[in-house]
Short mmCIF file of C-alpha atoms in Angstrom, two decimals:
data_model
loop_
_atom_site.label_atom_id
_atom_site.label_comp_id
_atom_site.label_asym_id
_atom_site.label_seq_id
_atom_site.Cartn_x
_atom_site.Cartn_y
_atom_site.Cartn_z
CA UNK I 160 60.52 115.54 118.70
CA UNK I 161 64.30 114.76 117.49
CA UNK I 162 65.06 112.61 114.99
CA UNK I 163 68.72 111.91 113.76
CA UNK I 164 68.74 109.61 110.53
CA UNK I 165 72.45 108.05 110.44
CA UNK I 166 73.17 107.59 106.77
CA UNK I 167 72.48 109.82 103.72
CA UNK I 168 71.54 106.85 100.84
CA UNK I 169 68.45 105.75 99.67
CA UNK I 170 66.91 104.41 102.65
CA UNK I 171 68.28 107.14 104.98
CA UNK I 172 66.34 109.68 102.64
CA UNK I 173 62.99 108.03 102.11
CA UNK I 174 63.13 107.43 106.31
CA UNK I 175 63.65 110.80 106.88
CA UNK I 176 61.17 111.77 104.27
CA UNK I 177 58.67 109.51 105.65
CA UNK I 178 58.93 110.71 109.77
CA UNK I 179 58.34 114.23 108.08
CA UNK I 180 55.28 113.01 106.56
CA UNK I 181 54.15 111.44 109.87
CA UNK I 182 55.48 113.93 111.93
CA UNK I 183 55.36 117.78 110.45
CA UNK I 184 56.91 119.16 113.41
CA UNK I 185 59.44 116.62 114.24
CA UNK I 186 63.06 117.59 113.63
CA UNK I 187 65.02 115.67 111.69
CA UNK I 188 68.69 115.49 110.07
CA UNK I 189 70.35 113.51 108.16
CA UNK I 190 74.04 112.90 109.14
CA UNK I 191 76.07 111.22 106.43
CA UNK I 192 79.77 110.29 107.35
CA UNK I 193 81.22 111.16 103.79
CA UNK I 194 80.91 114.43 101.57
CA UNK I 195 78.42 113.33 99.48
CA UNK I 196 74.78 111.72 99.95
CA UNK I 197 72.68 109.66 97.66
CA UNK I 198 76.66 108.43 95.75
CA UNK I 199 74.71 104.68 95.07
CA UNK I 200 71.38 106.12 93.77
CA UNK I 201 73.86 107.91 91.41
CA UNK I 202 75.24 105.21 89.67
CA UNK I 203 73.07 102.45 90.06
CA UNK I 204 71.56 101.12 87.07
CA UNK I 205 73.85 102.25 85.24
CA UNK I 206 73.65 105.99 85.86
CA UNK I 207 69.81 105.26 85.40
CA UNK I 208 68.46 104.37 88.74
CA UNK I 209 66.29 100.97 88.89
CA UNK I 210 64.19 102.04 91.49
CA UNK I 211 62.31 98.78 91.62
CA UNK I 212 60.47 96.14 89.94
CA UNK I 213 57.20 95.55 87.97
CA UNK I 214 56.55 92.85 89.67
CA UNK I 215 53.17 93.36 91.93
CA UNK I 216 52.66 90.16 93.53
CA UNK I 217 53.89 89.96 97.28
CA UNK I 218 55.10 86.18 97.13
CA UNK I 219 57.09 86.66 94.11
CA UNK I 220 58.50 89.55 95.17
CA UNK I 221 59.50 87.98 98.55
CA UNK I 222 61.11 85.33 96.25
CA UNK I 223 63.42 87.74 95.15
CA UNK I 224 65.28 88.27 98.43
CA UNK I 225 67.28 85.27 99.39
CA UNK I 226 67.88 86.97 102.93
CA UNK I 227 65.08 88.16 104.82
CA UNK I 228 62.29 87.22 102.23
CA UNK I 229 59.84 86.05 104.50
CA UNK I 230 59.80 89.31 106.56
CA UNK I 231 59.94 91.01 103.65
CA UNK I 232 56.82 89.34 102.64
CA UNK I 233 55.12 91.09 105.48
CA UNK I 234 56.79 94.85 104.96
CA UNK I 235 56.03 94.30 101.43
CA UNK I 236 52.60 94.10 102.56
CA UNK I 237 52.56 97.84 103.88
CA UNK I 238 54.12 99.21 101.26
CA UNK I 239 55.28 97.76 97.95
CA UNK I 240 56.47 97.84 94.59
CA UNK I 241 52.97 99.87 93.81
CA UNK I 242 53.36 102.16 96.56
CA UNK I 243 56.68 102.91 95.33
CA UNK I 244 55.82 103.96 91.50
CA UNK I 245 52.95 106.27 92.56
CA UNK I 246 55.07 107.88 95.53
CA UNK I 247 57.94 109.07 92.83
CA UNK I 248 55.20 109.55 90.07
CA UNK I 249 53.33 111.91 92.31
CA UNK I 250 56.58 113.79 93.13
CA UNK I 251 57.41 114.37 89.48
CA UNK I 252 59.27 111.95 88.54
CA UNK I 253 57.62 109.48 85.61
CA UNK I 254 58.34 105.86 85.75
CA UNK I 255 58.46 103.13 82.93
CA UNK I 256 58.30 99.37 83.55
CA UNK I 257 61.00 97.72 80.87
CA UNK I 258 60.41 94.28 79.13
CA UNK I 259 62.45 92.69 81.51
CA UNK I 260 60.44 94.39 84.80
CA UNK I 261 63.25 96.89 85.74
CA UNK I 262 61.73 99.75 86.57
CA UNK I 263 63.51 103.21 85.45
CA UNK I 264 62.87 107.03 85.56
CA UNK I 265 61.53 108.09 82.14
CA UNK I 266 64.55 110.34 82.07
CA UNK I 267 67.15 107.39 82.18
CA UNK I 268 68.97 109.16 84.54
CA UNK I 269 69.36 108.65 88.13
CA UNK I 270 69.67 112.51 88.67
CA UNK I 271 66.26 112.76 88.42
CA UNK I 272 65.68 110.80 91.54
CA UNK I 273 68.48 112.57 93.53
CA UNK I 274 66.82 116.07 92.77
CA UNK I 275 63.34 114.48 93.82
CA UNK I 276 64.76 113.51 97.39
CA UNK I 277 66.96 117.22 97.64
CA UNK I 278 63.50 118.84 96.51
CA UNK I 279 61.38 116.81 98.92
CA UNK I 280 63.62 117.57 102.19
CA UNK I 281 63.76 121.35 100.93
CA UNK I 282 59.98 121.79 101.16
CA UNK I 283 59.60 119.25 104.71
CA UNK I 284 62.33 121.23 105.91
CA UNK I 285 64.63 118.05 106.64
CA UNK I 286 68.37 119.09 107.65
CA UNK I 287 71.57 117.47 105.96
CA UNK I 288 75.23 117.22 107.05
CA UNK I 289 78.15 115.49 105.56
CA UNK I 290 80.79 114.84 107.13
CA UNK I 291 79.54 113.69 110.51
CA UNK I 292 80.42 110.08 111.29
CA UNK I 293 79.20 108.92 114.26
CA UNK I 294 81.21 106.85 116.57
CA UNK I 295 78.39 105.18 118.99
CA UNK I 296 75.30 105.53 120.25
CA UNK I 297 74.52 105.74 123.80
CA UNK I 298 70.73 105.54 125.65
CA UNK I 299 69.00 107.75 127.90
CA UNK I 300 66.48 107.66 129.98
CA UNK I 301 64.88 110.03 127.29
CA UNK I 302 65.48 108.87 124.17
CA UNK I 303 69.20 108.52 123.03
CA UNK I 304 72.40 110.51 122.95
CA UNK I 305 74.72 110.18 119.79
CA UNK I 306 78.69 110.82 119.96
CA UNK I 307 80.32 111.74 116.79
CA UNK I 308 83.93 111.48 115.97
CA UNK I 309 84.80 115.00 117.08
CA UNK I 310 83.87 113.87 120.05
CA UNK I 311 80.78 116.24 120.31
CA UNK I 312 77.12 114.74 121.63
CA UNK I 313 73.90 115.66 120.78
CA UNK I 314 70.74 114.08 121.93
CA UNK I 315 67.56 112.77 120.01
CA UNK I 316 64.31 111.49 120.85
CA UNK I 317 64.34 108.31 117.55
CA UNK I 318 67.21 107.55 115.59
CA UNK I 319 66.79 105.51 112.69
CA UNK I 320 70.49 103.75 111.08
CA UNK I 321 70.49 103.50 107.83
CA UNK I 322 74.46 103.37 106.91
CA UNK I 323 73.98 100.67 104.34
CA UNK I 324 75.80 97.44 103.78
CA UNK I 325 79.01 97.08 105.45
CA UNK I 326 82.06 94.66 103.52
CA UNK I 327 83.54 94.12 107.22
CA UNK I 328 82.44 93.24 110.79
CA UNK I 329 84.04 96.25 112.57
CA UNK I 330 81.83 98.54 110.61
CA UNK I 331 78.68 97.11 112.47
CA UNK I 332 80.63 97.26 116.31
CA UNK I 333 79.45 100.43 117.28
CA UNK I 334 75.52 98.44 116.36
CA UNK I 335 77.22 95.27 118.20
CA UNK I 336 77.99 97.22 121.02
CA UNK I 337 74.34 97.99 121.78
CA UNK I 338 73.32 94.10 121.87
CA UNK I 339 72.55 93.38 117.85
CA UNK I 340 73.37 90.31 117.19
CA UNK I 341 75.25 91.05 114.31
CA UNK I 342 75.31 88.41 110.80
CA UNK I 343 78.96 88.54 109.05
CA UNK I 344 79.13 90.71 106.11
CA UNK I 345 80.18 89.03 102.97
CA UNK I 346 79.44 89.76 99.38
CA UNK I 347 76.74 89.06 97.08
CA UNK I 348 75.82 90.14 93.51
CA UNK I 349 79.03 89.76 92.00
CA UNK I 350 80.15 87.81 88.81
CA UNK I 351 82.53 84.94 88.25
CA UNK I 352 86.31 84.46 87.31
CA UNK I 353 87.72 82.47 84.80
CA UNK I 354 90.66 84.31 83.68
CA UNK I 355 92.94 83.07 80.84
CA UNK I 356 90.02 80.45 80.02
CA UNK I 357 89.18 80.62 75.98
CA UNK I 358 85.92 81.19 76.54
CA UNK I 359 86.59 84.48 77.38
CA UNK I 360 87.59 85.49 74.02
CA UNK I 361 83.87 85.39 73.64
CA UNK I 362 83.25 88.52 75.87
CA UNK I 363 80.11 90.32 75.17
CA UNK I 364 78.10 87.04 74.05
CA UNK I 365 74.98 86.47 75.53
CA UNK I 366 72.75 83.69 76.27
CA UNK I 367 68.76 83.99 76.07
CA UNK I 368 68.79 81.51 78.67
CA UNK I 369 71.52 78.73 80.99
CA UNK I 370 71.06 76.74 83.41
CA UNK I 371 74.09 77.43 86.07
CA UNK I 372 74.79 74.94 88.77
CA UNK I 373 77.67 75.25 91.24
CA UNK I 374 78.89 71.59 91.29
CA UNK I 375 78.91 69.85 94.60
CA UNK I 376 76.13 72.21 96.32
CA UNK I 377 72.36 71.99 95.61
CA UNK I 378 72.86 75.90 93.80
CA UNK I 379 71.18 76.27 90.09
CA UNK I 380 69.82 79.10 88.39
CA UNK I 381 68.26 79.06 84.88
CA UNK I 382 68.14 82.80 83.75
CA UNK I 383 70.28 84.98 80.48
CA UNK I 384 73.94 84.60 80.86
CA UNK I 385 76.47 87.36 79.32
CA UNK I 386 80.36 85.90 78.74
CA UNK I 387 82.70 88.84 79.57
CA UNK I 388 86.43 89.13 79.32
CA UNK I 389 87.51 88.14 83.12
CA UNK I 390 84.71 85.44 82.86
CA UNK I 391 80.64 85.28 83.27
CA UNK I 392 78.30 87.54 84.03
CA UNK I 393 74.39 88.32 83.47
CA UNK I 394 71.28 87.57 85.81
CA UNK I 395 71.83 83.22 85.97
CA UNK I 396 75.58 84.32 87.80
CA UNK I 397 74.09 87.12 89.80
CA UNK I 398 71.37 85.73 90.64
CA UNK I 399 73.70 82.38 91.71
CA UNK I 400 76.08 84.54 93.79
CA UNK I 401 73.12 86.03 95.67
CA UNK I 402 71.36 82.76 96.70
CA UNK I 403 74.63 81.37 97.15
CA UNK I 404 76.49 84.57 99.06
CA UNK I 405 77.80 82.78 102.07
CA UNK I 406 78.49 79.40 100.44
CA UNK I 407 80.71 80.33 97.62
CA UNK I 408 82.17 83.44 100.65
CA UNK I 409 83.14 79.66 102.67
CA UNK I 410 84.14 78.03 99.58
CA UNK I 411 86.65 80.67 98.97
CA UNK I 412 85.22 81.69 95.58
CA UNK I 413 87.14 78.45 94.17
CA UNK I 414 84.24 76.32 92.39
CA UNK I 415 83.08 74.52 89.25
CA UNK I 416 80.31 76.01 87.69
CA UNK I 417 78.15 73.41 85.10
CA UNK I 418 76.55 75.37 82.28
CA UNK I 419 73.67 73.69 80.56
CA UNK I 420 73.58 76.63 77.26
CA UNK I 421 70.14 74.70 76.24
CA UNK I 422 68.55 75.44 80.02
CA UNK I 423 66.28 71.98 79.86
CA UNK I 424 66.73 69.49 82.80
CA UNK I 425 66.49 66.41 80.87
CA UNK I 426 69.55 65.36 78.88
CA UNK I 427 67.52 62.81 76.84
CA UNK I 428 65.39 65.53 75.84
CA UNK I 429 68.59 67.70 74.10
CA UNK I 430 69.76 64.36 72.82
CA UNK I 431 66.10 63.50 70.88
CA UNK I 432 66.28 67.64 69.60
CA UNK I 433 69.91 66.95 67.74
CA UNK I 434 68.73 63.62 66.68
CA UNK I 435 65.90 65.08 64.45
CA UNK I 436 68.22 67.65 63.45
CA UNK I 437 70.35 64.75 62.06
CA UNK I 438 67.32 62.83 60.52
CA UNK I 439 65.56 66.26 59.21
CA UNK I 440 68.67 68.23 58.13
CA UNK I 441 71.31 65.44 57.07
CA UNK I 442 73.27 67.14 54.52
CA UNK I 443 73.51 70.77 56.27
CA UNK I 444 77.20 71.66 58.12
CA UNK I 445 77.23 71.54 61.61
CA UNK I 446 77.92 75.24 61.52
CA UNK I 447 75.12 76.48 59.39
CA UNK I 448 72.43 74.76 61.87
CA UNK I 449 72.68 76.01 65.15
CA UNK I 450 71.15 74.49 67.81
CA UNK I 451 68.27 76.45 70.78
CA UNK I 452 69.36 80.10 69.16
CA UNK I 453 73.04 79.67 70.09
CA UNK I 454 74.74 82.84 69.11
CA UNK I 455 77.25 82.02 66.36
CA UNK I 456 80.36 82.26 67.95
CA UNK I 457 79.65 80.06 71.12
CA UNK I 458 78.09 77.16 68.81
CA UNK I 459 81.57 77.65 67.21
CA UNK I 460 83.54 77.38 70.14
CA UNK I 461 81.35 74.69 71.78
CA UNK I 462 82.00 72.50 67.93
CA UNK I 463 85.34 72.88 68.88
CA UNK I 464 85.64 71.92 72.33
CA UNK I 465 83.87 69.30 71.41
CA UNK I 466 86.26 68.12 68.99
CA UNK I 467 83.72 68.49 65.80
CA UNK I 468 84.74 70.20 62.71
CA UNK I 469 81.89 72.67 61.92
CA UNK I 470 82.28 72.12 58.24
CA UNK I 471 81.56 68.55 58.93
CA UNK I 472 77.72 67.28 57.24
CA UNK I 473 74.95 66.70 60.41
CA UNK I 474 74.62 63.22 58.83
CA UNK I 475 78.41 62.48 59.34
CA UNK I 476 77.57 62.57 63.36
CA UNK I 477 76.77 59.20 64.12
CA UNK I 478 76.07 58.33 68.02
CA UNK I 479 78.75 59.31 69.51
CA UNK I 480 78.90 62.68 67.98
CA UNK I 481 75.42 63.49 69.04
CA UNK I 482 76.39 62.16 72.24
CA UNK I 483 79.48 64.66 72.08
CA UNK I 484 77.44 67.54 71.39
CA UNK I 485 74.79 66.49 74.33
CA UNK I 486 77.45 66.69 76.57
CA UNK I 487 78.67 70.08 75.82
CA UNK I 488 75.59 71.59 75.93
CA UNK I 489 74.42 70.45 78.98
CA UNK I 490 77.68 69.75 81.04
CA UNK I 491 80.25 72.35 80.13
CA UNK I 492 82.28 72.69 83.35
CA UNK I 493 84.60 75.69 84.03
CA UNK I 494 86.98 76.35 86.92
CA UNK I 495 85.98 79.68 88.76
CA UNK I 496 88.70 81.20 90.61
CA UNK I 497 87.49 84.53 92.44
CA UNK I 498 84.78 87.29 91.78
CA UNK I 499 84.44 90.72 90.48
CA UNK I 500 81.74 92.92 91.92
CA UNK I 501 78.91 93.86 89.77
CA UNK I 502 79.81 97.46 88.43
CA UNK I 503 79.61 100.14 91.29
CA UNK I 504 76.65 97.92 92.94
CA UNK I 505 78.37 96.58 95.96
CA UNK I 506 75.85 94.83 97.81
CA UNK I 507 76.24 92.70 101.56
CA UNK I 508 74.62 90.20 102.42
CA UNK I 509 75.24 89.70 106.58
CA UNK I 510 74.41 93.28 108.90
CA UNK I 511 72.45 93.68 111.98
CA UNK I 512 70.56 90.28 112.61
CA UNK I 513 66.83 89.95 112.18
CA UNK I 514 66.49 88.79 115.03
CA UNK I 515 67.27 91.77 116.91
CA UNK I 516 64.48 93.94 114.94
CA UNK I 517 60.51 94.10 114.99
CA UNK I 518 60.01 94.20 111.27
CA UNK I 519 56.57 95.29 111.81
CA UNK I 520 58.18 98.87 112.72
CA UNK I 521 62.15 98.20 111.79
CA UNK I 522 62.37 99.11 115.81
CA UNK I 523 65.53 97.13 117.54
CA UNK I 524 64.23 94.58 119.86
CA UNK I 525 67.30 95.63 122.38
CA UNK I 526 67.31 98.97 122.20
CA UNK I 527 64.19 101.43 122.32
CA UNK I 528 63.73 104.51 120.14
CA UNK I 529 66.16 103.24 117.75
CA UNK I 530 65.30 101.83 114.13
CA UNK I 531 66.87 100.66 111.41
CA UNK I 532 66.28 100.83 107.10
CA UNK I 533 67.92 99.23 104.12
CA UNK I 534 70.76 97.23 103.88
CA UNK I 535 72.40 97.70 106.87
CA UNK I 536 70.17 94.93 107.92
CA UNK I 537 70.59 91.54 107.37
CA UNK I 538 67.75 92.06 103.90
CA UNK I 539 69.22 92.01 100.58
CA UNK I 540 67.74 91.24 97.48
CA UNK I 541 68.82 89.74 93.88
CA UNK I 542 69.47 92.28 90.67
CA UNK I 543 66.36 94.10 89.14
CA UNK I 544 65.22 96.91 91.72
CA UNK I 545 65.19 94.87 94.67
CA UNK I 546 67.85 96.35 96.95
CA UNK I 547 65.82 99.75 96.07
CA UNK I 548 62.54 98.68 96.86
CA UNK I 549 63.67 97.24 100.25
CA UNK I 550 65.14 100.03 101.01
CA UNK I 551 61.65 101.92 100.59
CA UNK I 552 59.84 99.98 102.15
CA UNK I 553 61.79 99.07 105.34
CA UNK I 554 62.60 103.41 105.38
CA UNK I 555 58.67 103.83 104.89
CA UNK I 556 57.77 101.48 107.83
CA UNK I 557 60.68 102.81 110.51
CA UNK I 558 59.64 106.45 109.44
CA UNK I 559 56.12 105.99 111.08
CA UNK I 560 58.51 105.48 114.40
CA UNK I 561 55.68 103.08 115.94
#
């Protein structure tokens, strides 16, 4: 048996790895368009790899993709966040979970995973050439025929894609052109604009905990938020501009985002907190006394937008200043014009439709003996090891080529 595996990243490697496994005497090559494979695994995280997340249960883990979760939940069933530590632990390569459930190679360095994969297709015997875009694929009677840009053919008995996310339609044509319905590509995991705002002379503050909401849609997220120089960053934005990919893609990436910095829902609740402050700490400045663990320098900033003078005594507040302060902790509005993509992780949401794939085997639904793994379907995940773990498990399931 053939097998071609179109795409040398992290899904197109653990596929191939895994119809080795299932298939010893199966030929298979990877064909990767560009001159080098495995380019995300290498800086993702970081340079550290996140190649998944602590978290074991199924549900919450299905949670964490806001496209595709609930076939996820099934995949994820097969073979999970578990499956993936002992597969890469039994190949060498030590895990830890962190504190915040990102899981990384012992090593902190994604190397370590690259050499794993190179090792692993060295001993099953698995081919790899660069440089080989294909242009379309073309079925047989047999199995399927693949043209290349050079115009040469070569036949296969499976083919699995696994070319990742694409940023534009026309990337997914030659996939159209087979009878995927295809959803649009558009961005996700990416952090907000507010350039020339003051508050982002307070780049490289972070927030325990926000709660984000994109005013006029039903979009919140309560999660740490980090303040960077072209605007806002940390899991509550990413996390935002994944659930909220195709809104804020239609909404031009002009919006107001609402931070709450205290992150609880009820205003009279925050408003009762700085009125005991008041009644139990009269005669301390407003600047000494800072409210929910604010770092220093954005209960500074967020004295002076409202208008208070930190040296000024918490007595001194009266009603409307402790209305004042209520306010701009839980309804400081900022204009967001645009978005920056989250270091080197560019990640799609959109790709081949799942409609057009059995997820119990990743085969296409209109086209027989071809398969598909990772993000060049329409699955992607929020920040933490997600992307990485659905690319495992969706390249586990299509390598048993059921």
């Amino acid at each position: 048996m053939k097998v071609a595996v179109i795409g040398g990243g992290a899904a197109g490697f653990f596929s191939a790895i895994s119809v080795k496994e299932n298939y010893p005497n199966a030929s298979v090559t990877i064909f990767e368009k560009t001159t080098k494979v495995l380019s995300k695994v290498k800086v993702s995280g970081g340079g550290r790899c996140n190649v998944t997340n602590g978290t074991t249960s199924i549900a919450d883990l299905a949670k964490a993709y806001p496209r595709g979760g609930k076939k996820m939940k099934k995949a994820l069933k097969i073979f999970n966040t578990k499956h993936t530590i002992e597969w890469f632990e039994s190949r060498g390569v030590p895990l830890k979970i962190e504190p915040s459930n990102h899981v990384f190679p012992v090593s902190d360095d994604s190397q370590t995973v690259i050499d794993c994969f190179m090792k692993a297709c060295k001993q099953l015997k698995i081919n790899i050439k660069t440089k080989s875009p294909i242009q379309k694929i073309i079925p047989t009677e047999n199995g399927l025929e693949v043209e290349f840009s050079n115009e040469q053919k070569a036949h296969f008995d499976k083919i699995i894609v696994a070319t990742g996310g694409s940023p534009k339609r026309k990337g997914l044509e030659w996939l159209e052109a087979l009878g995927h319905k295809i959803e649009n590509p558009v961005p996700s995991l990416f952090t907000f604009n507010m350039k020339k705002q003051p508050i982002t002379e307070l780049m490289g503050v972070a927030v325990k905990e926000a709660l984000v909401t994109i005013q006029g849609t039903k979009l919140k997220m309560s999660a740490p938020l980090l303040i960077t120089h072209w605007g806002m960053s940390g899991p509550a934005i990413l996390k935002l501009s994944a659930f909220g990919a195709r809104l804020l893609s239609d909404m031009n990436y002009e919006f107001k985002a609402q931070v709450n910095w205290t992150a609880i829902q009820n205003v009279n609740v925050v408003q009762e907190d700085l009125q005991n402050i008041v009644n139990n700490h009269p005669q301390k400045q407003l600047q000494n006394l800072k409210p929910y663990g604010l770092p220093e320098r954005l209960w500074n900033y967020l004295l002076a937008k409202a208008d208070l003078a930190t040296d000024k005594k918490w007595s001194e507040l009266g009603k409307k200043g402790v209305n004042k302060l209520t306010s701009i902790l839980t309804y400081d509005v900022y204009q967001v014009r645009g978005k920056t993509t989250f270091k080197e992780e560019f990640v799609t949401c959109g790709g081949v439709s799942l409609e057009s794939i059995d997820f119990n085997t990743m085969q296409s639904r209109v086209c027989k003996n071809l398969y598909f793994a990772g993000e060049v379907m329409d699955v992607d995940g929020i920040t933490g090891g997600y992307n990485f773990q659905a690319a495992w498990t969706t390249g586990f399931i299509a390598g048993m080529l059921k």
